[in-house]
PQR file with spaces between the fields and no chain letter, atoms N, CA, C, O and H, PARSE charges and radii, in Angstrom:
ATOM       1  N    MET     1      15.934   21.197    4.158 -0.4000 1.5000
ATOM       2  CA   MET     1      15.173   20.178    3.408 -0.0000 2.0000
ATOM       3  C    MET     1      15.503   18.776    3.952  0.5500 1.7000
ATOM       4  O    MET     1      14.614   17.965    4.215 -0.5500 1.4000
ATOM       5  N    ALA     2      16.779   18.527    4.107 -0.4000 1.5000
ATOM       6  CA   ALA     2      17.180   17.208    4.610 -0.0000 2.0000
ATOM       7  C    ALA     2      16.579   16.968    5.986  0.5500 1.7000
ATOM       8  O    ALA     2      16.159   15.854    6.298 -0.5500 1.4000
ATOM       9  H    ALA     2      17.501   19.186    3.894  0.4000 1.0000
ATOM      10  N    ASP     3      16.538   18.021    6.817 -0.4000 1.5000
ATOM      11  CA   ASP     3      15.976   17.879    8.159 -0.0000 2.0000
ATOM      12  C    ASP     3      14.505   17.493    8.083  0.5500 1.7000
ATOM      13  O    ASP     3      14.040   16.613    8.808 -0.5500 1.4000
ATOM      14  H    ASP     3      16.880   18.926    6.564  0.4000 1.0000
ATOM      15  N    THR     4      13.782   18.165    7.195 -0.4000 1.5000
ATOM      16  CA   THR     4      12.348   17.870    7.070 -0.0000 2.0000
ATOM      17  C    THR     4      12.134   16.427    6.633  0.5500 1.7000
ATOM      18  O    THR     4      11.281   15.722    7.172 -0.5500 1.4000
ATOM      19  H    THR     4      14.159   18.880    6.606  0.4000 1.0000
ATOM      20  N    LEU     5      12.909   16.004    5.662 -0.4000 1.5000
ATOM      21  CA   LEU     5      12.751   14.628    5.164 -0.0000 2.0000
ATOM      22  C    LEU     5      13.076   13.630    6.268  0.5500 1.7000
ATOM      23  O    LEU     5      12.386   12.623    6.432 -0.5500 1.4000
ATOM      24  H    LEU     5      13.602   16.577    5.224  0.4000 1.0000
ATOM      25  N    GLY     6      14.116   13.914    7.010 -0.4000 1.5000
ATOM      26  CA   GLY     6      14.511   13.016    8.104 -0.0000 2.0000
ATOM      27  C    GLY     6      13.407   12.927    9.143  0.5500 1.7000
ATOM      28  O    GLY     6      13.054   11.840    9.600 -0.5500 1.4000
ATOM      29  H    GLY     6      14.676   14.732    6.877  0.4000 1.0000
ATOM      30  N    THR     7      12.860   14.092    9.514 -0.4000 1.5000
ATOM      31  CA   THR     7      11.792   14.105   10.526 -0.0000 2.0000
ATOM      32  C    THR     7      10.570   13.346   10.024  0.5500 1.7000
ATOM      33  O    THR     7       9.943   12.591   10.768 -0.5500 1.4000
ATOM      34  H    THR     7      13.146   14.975    9.142  0.4000 1.0000
ATOM      35  N    THR     8      10.243   13.554    8.763 -0.4000 1.5000
ATOM      36  CA   THR     8       9.069   12.873    8.196 -0.0000 2.0000
ATOM      37  C    THR     8       9.280   11.364    8.246  0.5500 1.7000
ATOM      38  O    THR     8       8.365   10.602    8.558 -0.5500 1.4000
ATOM      39  H    THR     8      10.751   14.167    8.159  0.4000 1.0000
ATOM      40  N    ARG     9      10.493   10.955    7.936 -0.4000 1.5000
ATOM      41  CA   ARG     9      10.755    9.506    7.916 -0.0000 2.0000
ATOM      42  C    ARG     9      10.611    8.936    9.327  0.5500 1.7000
ATOM      43  O    ARG     9      10.055    7.855    9.517 -0.5500 1.4000
ATOM      44  H    ARG     9      11.236   11.574    7.682  0.4000 1.0000
ATOM      45  N    VAL    10      11.115    9.669   10.299 -0.4000 1.5000
ATOM      46  CA   VAL    10      11.033    9.201   11.688 -0.0000 2.0000
ATOM      47  C    VAL    10       9.571    9.108   12.100  0.5500 1.7000
ATOM      48  O    VAL    10       9.167    8.157   12.769 -0.5500 1.4000
ATOM      49  H    VAL    10      11.567   10.547   10.144  0.4000 1.0000
ATOM      50  N    THR    11       8.776   10.103   11.697 -0.4000 1.5000
ATOM      51  CA   THR    11       7.349   10.095   12.056 -0.0000 2.0000
ATOM      52  C    THR    11       6.657    8.890   11.431  0.5500 1.7000
ATOM      53  O    THR    11       5.859    8.219   12.085 -0.5500 1.4000
ATOM      54  H    THR    11       9.104   10.876   11.153  0.4000 1.0000
ATOM      55  N    VAL    12       6.959    8.621   10.181 -0.4000 1.5000
ATOM      56  CA   VAL    12       6.344    7.480    9.493 -0.0000 2.0000
ATOM      57  C    VAL    12       6.727    6.184   10.200  0.5500 1.7000
ATOM      58  O    VAL    12       5.889    5.309   10.416 -0.5500 1.4000
ATOM      59  H    VAL    12       7.606    9.167    9.650  0.4000 1.0000
ATOM      60  N    THR    13       7.993    6.076   10.552 -0.4000 1.5000
ATOM      61  CA   THR    13       8.459    4.859   11.229 -0.0000 2.0000
ATOM      62  C    THR    13       7.745    4.700   12.556  0.5500 1.7000
ATOM      63  O    THR    13       7.365    3.594   12.943 -0.5500 1.4000
ATOM      64  H    THR    13       8.674    6.787   10.376  0.4000 1.0000
ATOM      65  N    ARG    14       7.565    5.818   13.252 -0.4000 1.5000
ATOM      66  CA   ARG    14       6.891    5.762   14.562 -0.0000 2.0000
ATOM      67  C    ARG    14       5.448    5.301   14.372  0.5500 1.7000
ATOM      68  O    ARG    14       4.953    4.467   15.130 -0.5500 1.4000
ATOM      69  H    ARG    14       7.873    6.716   12.938  0.4000 1.0000
ATOM      70  N    LEU    15       4.788    5.837   13.374 -0.4000 1.5000
ATOM      71  CA   LEU    15       3.389    5.447   13.128 -0.0000 2.0000
ATOM      72  C    LEU    15       3.315    3.958   12.811  0.5500 1.7000
ATOM      73  O    LEU    15       2.419    3.253   13.276 -0.5500 1.4000
ATOM      74  H    LEU    15       5.191    6.515   12.758  0.4000 1.0000
ATOM      75  N    LEU    16       4.271    3.494   12.014 -0.4000 1.5000
ATOM      76  CA   LEU    16       4.269    2.080   11.638 -0.0000 2.0000
ATOM      77  C    LEU    16       4.498    1.218   12.875  0.5500 1.7000
ATOM      78  O    LEU    16       3.877    0.167   13.037 -0.5500 1.4000
ATOM      79  H    LEU    16       4.999    4.067   11.637  0.4000 1.0000
ATOM      80  N    LYS    17       5.399    1.676   13.745 -0.4000 1.5000
ATOM      81  CA   LYS    17       5.690    0.910   14.963 -0.0000 2.0000
ATOM      82  C    LYS    17       4.455    0.854   15.844  0.5500 1.7000
ATOM      83  O    LYS    17       4.154   -0.182   16.437 -0.5500 1.4000
ATOM      84  H    LYS    17       5.903    2.530   13.613  0.4000 1.0000
ATOM      85  N    VAL    18       3.738    1.971   15.929 -0.4000 1.5000
ATOM      86  CA   VAL    18       2.528    2.014   16.756 -0.0000 2.0000
ATOM      87  C    VAL    18       1.498    1.043   16.200  0.5500 1.7000
ATOM      88  O    VAL    18       0.802    0.352   16.943 -0.5500 1.4000
ATOM      89  H    VAL    18       3.983    2.813   15.447  0.4000 1.0000
ATOM      90  N    THR    19       1.417    1.009   14.880 -0.4000 1.5000
ATOM      91  CA   THR    19       0.454    0.111   14.249 -0.0000 2.0000
ATOM      92  C    THR    19       0.943   -1.318   14.436  0.5500 1.7000
ATOM      93  O    THR    19       0.289   -2.259   13.985 -0.5500 1.4000
ATOM      94  H    THR    19       1.982    1.570   14.275  0.4000 1.0000
């Protein structure tokens, strides 16, 4: 569960950085 949450957070951060 922690891994999934961590990955999701990284993905969100990446999307925000791209934007």
